[in-house]
mmCIF file of C-alpha atoms in Angstrom:
data_model
loop_
_atom_site.group_PDB
_atom_site.id
_atom_site.type_symbol
_atom_site.label_atom_id
_atom_site.label_comp_id
_atom_site.label_asym_id
_atom_site.label_seq_id
_atom_site.Cartn_x
_atom_site.Cartn_y
_atom_site.Cartn_z
ATOM 1 C CA MET A 1 -21.994 -2.913 39.339
ATOM 2 C CA ALA A 2 -23.977 -3.878 35.968
ATOM 3 C CA SER A 3 -27.645 -3.424 36.791
ATOM 4 C CA LEU A 4 -30.939 -3.121 33.894
ATOM 5 C CA THR A 5 -31.690 0.394 35.228
ATOM 6 C CA ARG A 6 -27.765 1.632 33.370
ATOM 7 C CA ILE A 7 -28.476 -0.424 30.387
ATOM 8 C CA ALA A 8 -31.936 1.505 30.625
ATOM 9 C CA LEU A 9 -30.407 5.202 30.727
ATOM 10 C CA ASN A 10 -27.289 4.047 28.387
ATOM 11 C CA ALA A 11 -30.358 3.134 25.730
ATOM 12 C CA ASP A 12 -31.836 6.378 26.467
ATOM 13 C CA ARG A 13 -28.494 8.386 26.057
ATOM 14 C CA ASN A 14 -27.745 6.853 22.757
ATOM 15 C CA LYS A 15 -31.536 7.430 21.516
ATOM 16 C CA ALA A 16 -30.973 10.960 22.319
ATOM 17 C CA GLY A 17 -27.824 11.527 21.810
ATOM 18 C CA ALA A 18 -24.789 13.551 23.761
ATOM 19 C CA TRP A 19 -21.683 15.661 22.861
ATOM 20 C CA MET A 20 -18.550 13.304 22.674
ATOM 21 C CA PRO A 21 -15.022 15.073 22.435
ATOM 22 C CA VAL A 22 -13.191 14.488 19.510
ATOM 23 C CA GLN A 23 -9.499 15.606 17.873
ATOM 24 C CA VAL A 24 -8.134 15.889 14.494
ATOM 25 C CA ASP A 25 -4.017 16.309 15.039
ATOM 26 C CA GLY A 26 -4.522 17.055 18.765
ATOM 27 C CA ALA A 27 -7.086 19.898 18.310
ATOM 28 C CA PRO A 28 -10.493 18.738 20.079
ATOM 29 C CA PHE A 29 -13.730 19.636 19.304
ATOM 30 C CA GLU A 30 -17.202 17.964 19.714
ATOM 31 C CA VAL A 31 -19.684 16.136 17.929
ATOM 32 C CA LYS A 32 -23.348 15.511 19.182
ATOM 33 C CA VAL A 33 -24.417 12.098 17.937
ATOM 34 C CA ARG A 34 -26.609 9.133 18.889
ATOM 35 C CA GLY A 35 -25.694 5.798 19.266
ATOM 36 C CA PHE A 36 -25.929 3.336 15.813
ATOM 37 C CA PRO A 37 -30.217 3.364 15.517
ATOM 38 C CA PRO A 38 -31.324 0.279 14.216
ATOM 39 C CA ALA A 39 -32.614 3.459 11.170
ATOM 40 C CA TYR A 40 -28.784 3.645 10.709
ATOM 41 C CA ARG A 41 -28.763 -0.108 9.775
ATOM 42 C CA ASP A 42 -31.576 -0.614 7.998
ATOM 43 C CA ALA A 43 -30.455 2.650 5.333
ATOM 44 C CA LEU A 44 -26.605 1.913 5.512
ATOM 45 C CA HIS A 45 -28.300 -1.838 3.886
ATOM 46 C CA LYS A 46 -30.722 -0.602 1.776
ATOM 47 C CA ALA A 47 -28.695 1.532 0.063
ATOM 48 C CA ARG A 48 -25.697 -1.222 0.045
ATOM 49 C CA ILE A 49 -28.421 -3.400 -1.764
ATOM 50 C CA GLU A 50 -29.344 -0.862 -4.397
ATOM 51 C CA ALA A 51 -25.710 -0.234 -5.007
ATOM 52 C CA ALA A 52 -25.415 -4.189 -5.968
ATOM 53 C CA ARG A 53 -28.216 -3.842 -8.144
ATOM 54 C CA ALA A 54 -27.154 -0.979 -10.218
ATOM 55 C CA ILE A 55 -23.212 -2.271 -10.324
ATOM 56 C CA ASN A 56 -24.665 -5.463 -11.273
ATOM 57 C CA ARG A 57 -27.316 -4.338 -13.892
ATOM 58 C CA LYS A 58 -23.905 -2.733 -15.762
ATOM 59 C CA LYS A 59 -22.100 -6.299 -15.488
ATOM 60 C CA ALA A 60 -21.510 -8.586 -18.649
ATOM 61 C CA PRO A 61 -23.033 -11.951 -18.812
ATOM 62 C CA GLY A 62 -21.437 -14.526 -17.305
ATOM 63 C CA GLU A 63 -18.885 -11.666 -14.985
ATOM 64 C CA ASP A 64 -19.310 -12.060 -11.195
ATOM 65 C CA LEU A 65 -21.700 -10.566 -9.688
ATOM 66 C CA VAL A 66 -21.355 -8.001 -6.491
ATOM 67 C CA THR A 67 -22.987 -8.892 -3.123
ATOM 68 C CA VAL A 68 -23.456 -6.181 -0.595
ATOM 69 C CA GLU A 69 -20.223 -7.761 1.337
ATOM 70 C CA THR A 70 -18.468 -6.964 -1.802
ATOM 71 C CA ILE A 71 -19.141 -3.424 -3.123
ATOM 72 C CA PRO A 72 -16.202 -1.467 -4.034
ATOM 73 C CA PRO A 73 -14.421 0.795 -1.126
ATOM 74 C CA SER A 74 -15.564 3.831 -3.462
ATOM 75 C CA VAL A 75 -18.832 2.846 -3.843
ATOM 76 C CA ASP A 76 -19.614 2.157 -0.111
ATOM 77 C CA GLU A 77 -18.100 4.879 1.864
ATOM 78 C CA PRO A 78 -20.353 7.623 0.614
ATOM 79 C CA LEU A 79 -23.007 5.329 1.202
ATOM 80 C CA LEU A 80 -21.500 4.748 5.034
ATOM 81 C CA GLY A 81 -21.172 9.294 5.399
ATOM 82 C CA LYS A 82 -24.894 9.053 4.059
ATOM 83 C CA ALA A 83 -25.983 7.013 6.607
ATOM 84 C CA LEU A 84 -24.491 8.153 9.627
ATOM 85 C CA ALA A 85 -24.672 11.794 8.433
ATOM 86 C CA ASP A 86 -28.526 11.271 8.315
ATOM 87 C CA HIS A 87 -28.908 8.996 11.533
ATOM 88 C CA VAL A 88 -25.805 9.312 14.027
ATOM 89 C CA PHE A 89 -24.531 12.302 13.573
ATOM 90 C CA GLN A 90 -26.691 15.181 15.122
ATOM 91 C CA GLU A 91 -24.541 18.449 15.460
ATOM 92 C CA VAL A 92 -20.784 19.942 15.875
ATOM 93 C CA ARG A 93 -19.250 22.505 17.917
ATOM 94 C CA GLY A 94 -15.854 23.613 17.972
ATOM 95 C CA LEU A 95 -14.315 22.560 14.272
ATOM 96 C CA LYS A 96 -14.072 25.565 12.094
ATOM 97 C CA HIS A 97 -13.042 25.886 8.022
ATOM 98 C CA SER A 98 -9.769 27.198 9.003
ATOM 99 C CA ASP A 99 -7.864 28.334 11.789
ATOM 100 C CA ASP A 100 -9.667 32.195 11.976
ATOM 101 C CA GLY A 101 -12.634 31.250 9.774
ATOM 102 C CA PRO A 102 -16.390 30.559 10.435
ATOM 103 C CA ASP A 103 -17.648 27.341 12.332
ATOM 104 C CA VAL A 104 -18.907 24.582 10.489
ATOM 105 C CA THR A 105 -22.309 24.396 10.736
ATOM 106 C CA ALA A 106 -24.161 21.022 11.000
ATOM 107 C CA ASP A 107 -24.957 20.571 7.411
ATOM 108 C CA GLU A 108 -21.383 21.334 6.232
ATOM 109 C CA PHE A 109 -20.545 18.797 8.349
ATOM 110 C CA ARG A 110 -23.168 16.205 6.957
ATOM 111 C CA ALA A 111 -22.409 17.106 3.427
ATOM 112 C CA LEU A 112 -18.465 16.646 4.058
ATOM 113 C CA LEU A 113 -19.139 13.018 6.174
ATOM 114 C CA CYS A 114 -19.952 12.134 2.375
ATOM 115 C CA ASP A 115 -16.762 13.845 0.527
ATOM 116 C CA PRO A 116 -14.340 11.575 -0.747
ATOM 117 C CA GLU A 117 -11.256 13.172 0.247
ATOM 118 C CA VAL A 118 -12.205 14.331 3.711
ATOM 119 C CA GLY A 119 -15.329 11.907 4.689
ATOM 120 C CA ARG A 120 -13.066 9.281 5.371
ATOM 121 C CA VAL A 121 -11.491 10.901 8.594
ATOM 122 C CA LEU A 122 -14.782 12.557 9.515
ATOM 123 C CA MET A 123 -16.811 8.876 9.575
ATOM 124 C CA GLY A 124 -14.197 7.488 11.387
ATOM 125 C CA LEU A 125 -14.445 10.566 14.094
ATOM 126 C CA VAL A 126 -18.280 10.100 14.342
ATOM 127 C CA GLN A 127 -18.272 5.834 14.205
ATOM 128 C CA ALA A 128 -15.587 6.257 17.006
ATOM 129 C CA ALA A 129 -17.866 8.768 19.004
ATOM 130 C CA ALA A 130 -21.172 6.658 18.338
ATOM 131 C CA ILE A 131 -19.036 3.829 19.541
ATOM 132 C CA ASP A 132 -17.916 5.755 22.879
ATOM 133 C CA LEU A 133 -20.968 6.866 23.631
ATOM 134 C CA MET A 134 -22.706 3.265 23.341
ATOM 135 C CA ASN A 135 -19.278 2.366 25.990
ATOM 136 C CA ALA A 136 -19.585 5.243 28.586
ATOM 137 C CA ARG A 137 -20.985 6.208 31.480
ATOM 138 C CA SER A 138 -22.879 9.248 31.675
ATOM 139 C CA GLY A 139 -20.507 10.412 34.284
ATOM 140 C CA GLU A 140 -17.867 9.505 31.849
ATOM 141 C CA ILE A 141 -19.015 11.661 29.011
ATOM 142 C CA LYS A 142 -19.665 14.539 31.504
ATOM 143 C CA SER A 143 -15.652 14.918 32.375
ATOM 144 C CA ALA A 144 -14.910 14.380 29.029
ATOM 145 C CA VAL A 145 -16.549 17.117 27.237
ATOM 146 C CA GLY A 146 -14.985 20.356 28.086
ATOM 147 C CA ASN A 147 -11.841 18.372 28.979
ATOM 148 C CA SER A 148 -8.921 18.738 26.232
ATOM 149 C CA GLU A 149 -7.142 15.755 28.014
ATOM 150 C CA THR A 150 -10.429 13.315 28.344
ATOM 151 C CA VAL A 151 -10.722 12.992 24.485
ATOM 152 C CA PHE A 152 -12.933 9.617 23.898
ATOM 153 C CA ALA A 153 -12.622 9.374 20.324
ATOM 154 C CA GLY A 154 -10.430 10.052 17.696
ATOM 155 C CA ASN A 155 -7.325 9.052 19.631
#
């Protein structure tokens, strides 16, 4: 049964963040994410406005102007990665540079979110984990973390 208490618990968890299981090609790891806070949306919107203005300053008179809705993906994706890195993603564990390499640090993961090659995959994982966090009940999160059979994000 839905209740305001459950909604309040979800809101608190979304602010604080939680470890969420994800996987790439069947290999699981975990990311600690928070739900999409207003700061994330504000930062992304501001970055898109600034990007559209920068593109438009380079246009010749009479050319169609770019809006926040029509920014090319090659410009928009790094903006999205930075907003996710700064406001949604918190930590990573269980992800290595290579099979026998060192663990990827949170700072390295943040940088990779903005990488044009790798970032797209990681952005999708972080977004899916944040959405799953926002939609999941705390019991589902506890049973999913550490259980490679139950993976919310990245499927």
